[in-house]
Amino acid sequence: MRILSGIQPSGALHLGNYFGMMQPAIELQHEGEAFYFIADYHSMTSLFDAEERRKNTLGVALDFLACGLDPEKTVFFKQSDVPEVTELTWLLMTLTPMGLLERCHSYKDKVARGLPVNAGLFTYPVLMAADILIYDSNVVPVGQDQKQHVEVTRDLAIKFNETYGQTFILPEPRIRAATAKVPGTDGAKMSKSYGNTIEIFGDEKRLRKRVMSIVMDSRTPEEPKPDADQNTAIRLLRLVAPPEVAQEYEDRLRAGGLGYGDLKKKLFECYWAFFEEPRKRRAELEKNLDYVQEVLRKGAEKARSVAAVTLDRARRACGLV
Ligand code: ADP
Ligand code: TRP
């Protein structure tokens, strides 16, 4: 089984990225042959600062390795080190109906929010389809927001296979219900683009502030809260605390008598403990950046050899060769 996923180096990684994608992906490493990459080409649709991209790319590499990606088992690389993927994007683009892309939420949301959109952003799902298809991927672990993109990938694979003969494998998204949509500090989906994130790594004082800034309602501590399971801090606590601790705090909130400040303090404590080991590993890796670059270089070499074979198959199928 080939497992594949990618993440953009468009900012510091957060709890949504971790529980929605990284943790499931890291667990899946042992169930098949995993290919994970840093989607730097994709980041070009929204980030226009070269130095920032370089810094974030290294940051994502450190974060993934610190969180348990095993480079001995998993092929870990930078998307742009396999330029074959852009050629496959072109082949797929010629079979992509405009309407299919016009219906994609990620693009529609940006238009709705009045953000400037470029052709790269519009065709972003085709590049993502090429990422998935070029490695003959079976399973794609992602958060809920990427489900539609995997469906587009399947549509394009079917269209190509129907037009030019069997060439691509149809991938399946793998989405964990419990962590498909991790809430941010404002209760909406945690996302780099909404400014509501709690990062995985960073300065303790700043991150404590982020946790304490989680938006709560104005009910008094004494008031019983029958909707305790919907509370953002409780939802996050369930991810980072032992189950009995999360249950205890949820029960206390429901019964009344627990202040939001105390709840958030507990959340910070559990979150900080949860990432203690990865934090230590990250600090070690930061002292050994040559090793990190070497992991990415080796990963690119392996990924490129696999991509070349698929691209050749596709080129032959459509009559370029
Ligand atoms: P962002 O929305 O912060 O820009 P990305 O689009 O880079 O995040 O997402 C990278 C991966 O993390 C994707 O698989 C995405 O589905 C997952 N992800 C991002 N935010 C969340 C969230 N709040 N809950 C669950 N998964 C998420
Ligand atoms: N679009 C994904 C995101 O923003 C990143 C990505 C690019 C990806 N190519 C992919 C994810 C292929 C899974 C498979 O999160």
Short mmCIF file of C-alpha atoms and ligand atoms in Angstrom, two decimals:
data_model
loop_
_atom_site.label_atom_id
_atom_site.label_comp_id
_atom_site.label_asym_id
_atom_site.label_seq_id
_atom_site.Cartn_x
_atom_site.Cartn_y
_atom_site.Cartn_z
CA MET A 1 0.00 0.00 0.00
CA ARG A 2 1.36 3.42 -0.96
CA ILE A 3 0.42 6.26 1.40
CA LEU A 4 0.99 9.87 0.37
CA SER A 5 0.38 13.30 1.80
CA GLY A 6 1.74 16.82 1.61
CA ILE A 7 1.70 20.00 3.62
CA GLN A 8 2.40 23.55 2.49
CA PRO A 9 5.26 25.56 3.98
CA SER A 10 3.03 28.60 4.25
CA GLY A 11 3.55 29.24 7.98
CA ALA A 12 4.24 27.58 11.31
CA LEU A 13 2.42 24.27 11.75
CA HIS A 14 -0.39 24.15 14.30
CA LEU A 15 -2.57 21.73 16.26
CA GLY A 16 -5.01 21.42 13.33
CA ASN A 17 -2.20 20.30 11.05
CA TYR A 18 -0.86 17.98 13.73
CA PHE A 19 -4.05 16.15 14.71
CA GLY A 20 -5.73 16.40 11.30
CA MET A 21 -2.86 15.25 9.16
CA MET A 22 0.58 14.73 10.77
CA GLN A 23 -0.33 12.34 13.56
CA PRO A 24 -2.46 10.06 11.33
CA ALA A 25 0.22 10.18 8.62
CA ILE A 26 2.98 9.34 11.08
CA GLU A 27 0.97 6.41 12.43
CA LEU A 28 0.33 5.13 8.89
CA GLN A 29 4.10 4.93 8.20
CA HIS A 30 4.04 1.43 9.59
CA GLU A 31 1.17 0.18 7.44
CA GLY A 32 2.70 0.63 4.03
CA GLU A 33 5.20 2.61 2.01
CA ALA A 34 4.71 6.25 2.88
CA PHE A 35 5.65 9.27 0.75
CA TYR A 36 5.32 12.61 2.56
CA PHE A 37 6.37 15.91 1.09
CA ILE A 38 6.59 19.64 1.68
CA ALA A 39 4.32 21.28 -0.91
CA ASP A 40 6.51 24.27 -1.75
CA TYR A 41 5.08 24.68 -5.28
CA HIS A 42 1.61 24.91 -3.75
CA SER A 43 2.79 27.54 -1.27
CA MET A 44 3.63 29.80 -4.24
CA THR A 45 -0.09 30.41 -4.80
CA SER A 46 -0.34 32.42 -1.59
CA LEU A 47 3.16 33.23 -0.28
CA PHE A 48 5.32 35.65 -2.25
CA ASP A 49 8.41 35.95 -0.06
CA ALA A 50 11.33 33.70 -1.06
CA GLU A 51 13.17 33.88 2.27
CA GLU A 52 9.99 33.11 4.15
CA ARG A 53 9.39 30.05 1.94
CA ARG A 54 12.94 28.78 2.61
CA LYS A 55 12.54 29.30 6.34
CA ASN A 56 9.10 27.63 6.46
CA THR A 57 10.26 24.68 4.36
CA LEU A 58 13.05 23.95 6.82
CA GLY A 59 10.57 24.50 9.66
CA VAL A 60 8.12 21.94 8.27
CA ALA A 61 10.96 19.44 7.79
CA LEU A 62 12.07 19.92 11.42
CA ASP A 63 8.49 19.71 12.71
CA PHE A 64 7.75 16.46 10.89
CA LEU A 65 10.99 14.77 11.92
CA ALA A 66 10.56 15.96 15.52
CA CYS A 67 7.00 14.62 15.61
CA GLY A 68 8.10 11.14 14.62
CA LEU A 69 8.41 10.88 10.85
CA ASP A 70 10.93 8.09 10.39
CA PRO A 71 13.14 8.82 7.37
CA GLU A 72 14.35 5.22 7.35
CA LYS A 73 10.82 4.02 6.63
CA THR A 74 9.28 6.98 4.87
CA VAL A 75 10.26 8.85 1.73
CA PHE A 76 10.33 12.49 2.88
CA PHE A 77 11.03 15.19 0.31
CA LYS A 78 10.37 18.64 -1.07
CA GLN A 79 7.74 18.75 -3.83
CA SER A 80 9.81 20.97 -6.14
CA ASP A 81 12.73 18.51 -6.07
CA VAL A 82 10.55 16.36 -8.34
CA PRO A 83 9.77 18.77 -11.21
CA GLU A 84 8.21 15.86 -13.16
CA VAL A 85 5.06 16.62 -11.21
CA THR A 86 4.58 19.91 -13.08
CA GLU A 87 4.67 18.10 -16.41
CA LEU A 88 2.03 15.66 -15.24
CA THR A 89 0.00 18.67 -14.08
CA TRP A 90 -0.07 19.88 -17.68
CA LEU A 91 -1.22 16.53 -19.03
CA LEU A 92 -4.04 16.47 -16.47
CA MET A 93 -4.92 20.13 -16.99
CA THR A 94 -5.92 19.45 -20.60
CA LEU A 95 -8.57 17.02 -19.33
CA THR A 96 -9.82 19.23 -16.49
CA PRO A 97 -13.20 20.86 -17.04
CA MET A 98 -13.22 24.51 -15.86
CA GLY A 99 -16.43 23.81 -13.94
CA LEU A 100 -14.72 21.16 -11.82
CA LEU A 101 -12.22 23.74 -10.55
CA GLU A 102 -14.85 26.46 -10.20
CA ARG A 103 -16.67 24.23 -7.71
CA CYS A 104 -13.62 23.76 -5.44
CA HIS A 105 -14.26 25.23 -1.96
CA SER A 106 -10.71 26.38 -1.32
CA TYR A 107 -10.85 28.60 -4.41
CA LYS A 108 -14.46 29.70 -3.90
CA ASP A 109 -13.73 30.67 -0.25
CA LYS A 110 -10.83 32.91 -1.29
CA VAL A 111 -12.99 34.60 -3.93
CA ALA A 112 -15.81 35.03 -1.41
CA ARG A 113 -13.42 36.67 1.06
CA GLY A 114 -12.34 39.09 -1.64
CA LEU A 115 -8.74 37.82 -1.72
CA PRO A 116 -6.80 38.21 -4.95
CA VAL A 117 -6.75 34.93 -6.86
CA ASN A 118 -4.19 33.82 -9.45
CA ALA A 119 -4.31 31.06 -12.03
CA GLY A 120 -2.03 28.95 -9.80
CA LEU A 121 -4.63 29.04 -7.05
CA PHE A 122 -7.39 28.13 -9.48
CA THR A 123 -5.46 25.14 -10.87
CA TYR A 124 -4.04 24.15 -7.47
CA PRO A 125 -6.18 20.96 -7.28
CA VAL A 126 -4.68 19.73 -10.58
CA LEU A 127 -1.14 20.04 -9.19
CA MET A 128 -2.38 18.20 -6.12
CA ALA A 129 -3.87 15.46 -8.35
CA ALA A 130 -0.50 15.14 -10.10
CA ASP A 131 1.21 14.84 -6.68
CA ILE A 132 -1.05 11.97 -5.76
CA LEU A 133 -1.17 10.15 -9.10
CA ILE A 134 2.53 10.37 -9.93
CA TYR A 135 3.40 8.18 -6.92
CA ASP A 136 0.63 5.61 -7.61
CA SER A 137 -0.84 6.46 -4.19
CA ASN A 138 -3.58 4.32 -2.68
CA VAL A 139 -4.29 6.23 0.53
CA VAL A 140 -4.11 9.98 1.25
CA PRO A 141 -4.33 10.97 4.94
CA VAL A 142 -5.70 14.55 5.17
CA GLY A 143 -8.06 16.77 7.15
CA GLN A 144 -11.67 17.28 6.05
CA ASP A 145 -10.88 20.42 4.01
CA GLN A 146 -8.80 18.40 1.54
CA LYS A 147 -11.43 15.74 0.84
CA GLN A 148 -12.78 17.53 -2.21
CA HIS A 149 -9.30 17.76 -3.70
CA VAL A 150 -8.87 13.99 -3.45
CA GLU A 151 -12.24 13.59 -5.16
CA VAL A 152 -11.04 15.87 -7.97
CA THR A 153 -7.96 13.65 -8.21
CA ARG A 154 -10.15 10.58 -8.64
CA ASP A 155 -12.25 12.34 -11.30
CA LEU A 156 -9.13 13.28 -13.26
CA ALA A 157 -7.64 9.79 -12.97
CA ILE A 158 -10.89 8.28 -14.28
CA LYS A 159 -11.03 10.79 -17.13
CA PHE A 160 -7.42 10.10 -18.12
CA ASN A 161 -7.90 6.32 -17.92
CA GLU A 162 -11.07 6.54 -20.02
CA THR A 163 -9.43 8.80 -22.60
CA TYR A 164 -6.01 7.17 -22.93
CA GLY A 165 -6.33 3.73 -21.34
CA GLN A 166 -5.60 2.46 -17.84
CA THR A 167 -2.74 4.57 -16.46
CA PHE A 168 -3.51 5.76 -12.93
CA ILE A 169 -4.55 4.16 -9.65
CA LEU A 170 -7.59 5.70 -7.91
CA PRO A 171 -6.63 7.03 -4.44
CA GLU A 172 -8.81 7.07 -1.30
CA PRO A 173 -8.81 9.94 1.22
CA ARG A 174 -8.25 8.80 4.82
CA ILE A 175 -9.93 11.20 7.22
CA ARG A 176 -10.18 10.71 10.98
CA ALA A 177 -13.62 11.76 12.13
CA ALA A 178 -12.48 12.84 15.61
CA THR A 179 -9.84 15.25 14.30
CA ALA A 180 -11.16 16.14 10.85
CA LYS A 181 -11.75 19.75 11.92
CA VAL A 182 -9.73 20.88 14.94
CA PRO A 183 -11.08 24.19 16.29
CA GLY A 184 -8.95 27.33 16.57
CA THR A 185 -8.87 29.93 19.35
CA ASP A 186 -12.09 31.49 18.00
CA GLY A 187 -13.94 28.16 17.74
CA ALA A 188 -13.83 28.10 13.90
CA LYS A 189 -11.57 25.64 12.01
CA MET A 190 -7.98 26.23 13.06
CA SER A 191 -6.16 27.60 10.02
CA LYS A 192 -3.05 29.61 9.22
CA SER A 193 -5.21 31.89 7.11
CA TYR A 194 -7.64 32.74 9.96
CA GLY A 195 -5.03 33.84 12.53
CA ASN A 196 -6.61 31.51 15.13
CA THR A 197 -3.85 28.93 15.47
CA ILE A 198 -2.01 27.38 18.38
CA GLU A 199 1.34 26.30 17.03
CA ILE A 200 2.99 22.96 17.77
CA PHE A 201 6.34 24.52 18.57
CA GLY A 202 7.45 27.94 19.70
CA ASP A 203 8.08 30.23 22.61
CA GLU A 204 6.37 29.07 25.81
CA LYS A 205 5.21 32.49 26.95
CA ARG A 206 3.69 33.36 23.58
CA LEU A 207 1.96 29.99 23.25
CA ARG A 208 0.57 30.23 26.78
CA LYS A 209 -0.96 33.55 25.73
CA ARG A 210 -2.46 31.91 22.63
CA VAL A 211 -4.09 29.23 24.75
CA MET A 212 -5.37 31.79 27.27
CA SER A 213 -6.83 33.82 24.39
CA ILE A 214 -9.28 31.04 23.40
CA VAL A 215 -12.65 32.75 23.11
CA MET A 216 -15.22 31.82 25.79
CA ASP A 217 -18.76 33.03 26.46
CA SER A 218 -19.72 35.34 29.34
CA ARG A 219 -21.44 32.83 31.61
CA THR A 220 -20.26 32.86 35.24
CA PRO A 221 -18.11 29.97 36.56
CA GLU A 222 -20.94 28.78 38.81
CA GLU A 223 -23.43 28.37 36.00
CA PRO A 224 -23.85 24.73 34.86
CA LYS A 225 -22.92 24.29 31.20
CA PRO A 226 -24.89 21.49 29.55
CA ASP A 227 -23.05 22.17 26.27
CA ALA A 228 -19.60 21.50 27.85
CA ASP A 229 -18.69 19.04 25.10
CA GLN A 230 -18.87 21.87 22.52
CA ASN A 231 -16.45 24.10 24.44
CA THR A 232 -13.32 24.81 22.37
CA ALA A 233 -10.90 24.28 25.28
CA ILE A 234 -12.58 20.95 26.13
CA ARG A 235 -12.37 19.85 22.50
CA LEU A 236 -8.66 20.65 22.44
CA LEU A 237 -8.11 19.11 25.88
CA ARG A 238 -9.49 15.81 24.56
CA LEU A 239 -6.68 15.78 22.01
CA VAL A 240 -3.76 16.49 24.34
CA ALA A 241 -4.82 15.15 27.77
CA PRO A 242 -5.31 11.61 29.07
CA PRO A 243 -9.00 10.72 28.46
CA GLU A 244 -9.88 10.65 32.18
CA VAL A 245 -8.50 14.17 32.70
CA ALA A 246 -10.47 15.56 29.73
CA GLN A 247 -13.59 13.80 31.03
CA GLU A 248 -13.11 15.19 34.54
CA TYR A 249 -12.83 18.77 33.25
CA GLU A 250 -15.81 18.33 30.95
CA ASP A 251 -17.91 17.01 33.86
CA ARG A 252 -16.81 19.88 36.11
CA LEU A 253 -17.73 22.41 33.44
CA ARG A 254 -21.09 20.77 32.89
CA ALA A 255 -21.86 20.74 36.63
CA GLY A 256 -20.79 24.37 37.14
CA GLY A 257 -18.05 25.71 39.40
CA LEU A 258 -15.09 25.49 37.01
CA GLY A 259 -13.84 28.84 35.71
CA TYR A 260 -12.73 29.19 32.10
CA GLY A 261 -9.32 30.50 33.25
CA ASP A 262 -8.63 27.30 35.21
CA LEU A 263 -9.77 25.18 32.28
CA LYS A 264 -7.42 26.97 29.92
CA LYS A 265 -4.52 26.66 32.38
CA LYS A 266 -5.07 22.90 32.46
CA LEU A 267 -5.23 22.85 28.67
CA PHE A 268 -1.91 24.67 28.40
CA GLU A 269 -0.28 22.31 30.90
CA CYS A 270 -1.45 19.20 29.00
CA TYR A 271 -0.59 20.64 25.58
CA TRP A 272 2.90 21.58 26.76
CA ALA A 273 3.45 18.09 28.21
CA PHE A 274 2.09 16.40 25.07
CA PHE A 275 4.79 17.93 22.86
CA GLU A 276 7.64 17.73 25.36
CA GLU A 277 9.50 14.88 23.64
CA PRO A 278 9.05 16.30 20.11
CA ARG A 279 10.28 19.66 21.43
CA LYS A 280 13.48 18.05 22.69
CA ARG A 281 13.97 16.20 19.41
CA ARG A 282 13.40 19.40 17.45
CA ALA A 283 16.03 21.25 19.48
CA GLU A 284 18.51 18.44 18.70
CA LEU A 285 17.65 18.47 14.98
CA GLU A 286 18.13 22.23 14.84
CA LYS A 287 21.77 21.63 15.73
CA ASN A 288 22.09 19.19 12.86
CA LEU A 289 20.62 20.86 9.81
CA ASP A 290 22.97 19.03 7.46
CA TYR A 291 21.28 15.80 8.50
CA VAL A 292 17.84 17.30 7.77
CA GLN A 293 18.95 18.45 4.31
CA GLU A 294 20.43 15.02 3.65
CA VAL A 295 17.13 13.34 4.55
CA LEU A 296 15.31 15.57 2.05
CA ARG A 297 17.93 14.98 -0.62
CA LYS A 298 17.74 11.20 -0.29
CA GLY A 299 13.94 11.37 -0.22
CA ALA A 300 13.90 13.43 -3.42
CA GLU A 301 16.13 10.93 -5.17
CA LYS A 302 13.81 8.04 -4.31
CA ALA A 303 10.63 10.01 -5.09
CA ARG A 304 12.02 11.16 -8.40
CA SER A 305 12.81 7.64 -9.53
CA VAL A 306 9.22 6.56 -8.83
CA ALA A 307 7.75 9.68 -10.48
CA ALA A 308 9.81 9.21 -13.64
CA VAL A 309 8.29 5.77 -14.23
CA THR A 310 4.69 6.98 -13.86
CA LEU A 311 5.28 10.06 -15.97
CA ASP A 312 6.75 7.91 -18.72
CA ARG A 313 3.66 5.68 -18.58
CA ALA A 314 1.40 8.72 -18.88
CA ARG A 315 3.43 10.25 -21.73
CA ARG A 316 3.20 7.00 -23.67
CA ALA A 317 -0.51 6.62 -22.96
CA CYS A 318 -1.35 10.02 -24.41
CA GLY A 319 0.86 9.74 -27.47
CA LEU A 320 3.74 12.04 -26.59
CA VAL A 321 6.08 9.10 -27.00
P1 ADP B 1 -4.07 25.72 6.89
O1 ADP B 1 -5.59 25.67 6.78
O2 ADP B 1 -3.65 26.11 8.26
O3 ADP B 1 -3.43 26.54 5.81
P2 ADP B 1 -3.14 23.48 5.37
O4 ADP B 1 -4.12 23.78 4.30
O5 ADP B 1 -1.70 23.72 5.10
O6 ADP B 1 -3.57 24.23 6.70
O7 ADP B 1 -3.35 21.98 5.81
C1 ADP B 1 -2.38 20.97 5.90
C2 ADP B 1 -3.02 19.68 6.37
O8 ADP B 1 -3.55 19.85 7.68
C3 ADP B 1 -4.21 19.26 5.49
O9 ADP B 1 -4.26 17.86 5.41
C4 ADP B 1 -5.40 19.78 6.25
O10 ADP B 1 -6.58 19.07 5.97
C5 ADP B 1 -4.94 19.60 7.70
N1 ADP B 1 -5.60 20.60 8.56
C6 ADP B 1 -5.39 21.93 8.55
N2 ADP B 1 -6.15 22.55 9.48
C7 ADP B 1 -6.86 21.57 10.09
C8 ADP B 1 -7.82 21.56 11.14
N3 ADP B 1 -8.18 22.67 11.75
N4 ADP B 1 -8.34 20.37 11.50
C9 ADP B 1 -7.97 19.22 10.89
N5 ADP B 1 -7.07 19.16 9.90
C10 ADP B 1 -6.51 20.31 9.49
N1 TRP B 2 -3.28 20.98 -0.59
C1 TRP B 2 -2.74 20.39 0.60
C2 TRP B 2 -2.95 21.34 1.76
O1 TRP B 2 -3.01 22.52 1.64
C3 TRP B 2 -1.28 20.08 0.45
C4 TRP B 2 -1.05 19.07 -0.61
C5 TRP B 2 -0.46 19.29 -1.82
C6 TRP B 2 -1.40 17.70 -0.56
N2 TRP B 2 -0.41 18.16 -2.53
C7 TRP B 2 -0.98 17.16 -1.81
C8 TRP B 2 -2.03 16.90 0.38
C9 TRP B 2 -1.20 15.81 -2.11
C10 TRP B 2 -2.22 15.55 0.08
C11 TRP B 2 -1.82 15.01 -1.16
O2 TRP B 2 -3.01 20.89 2.87
#
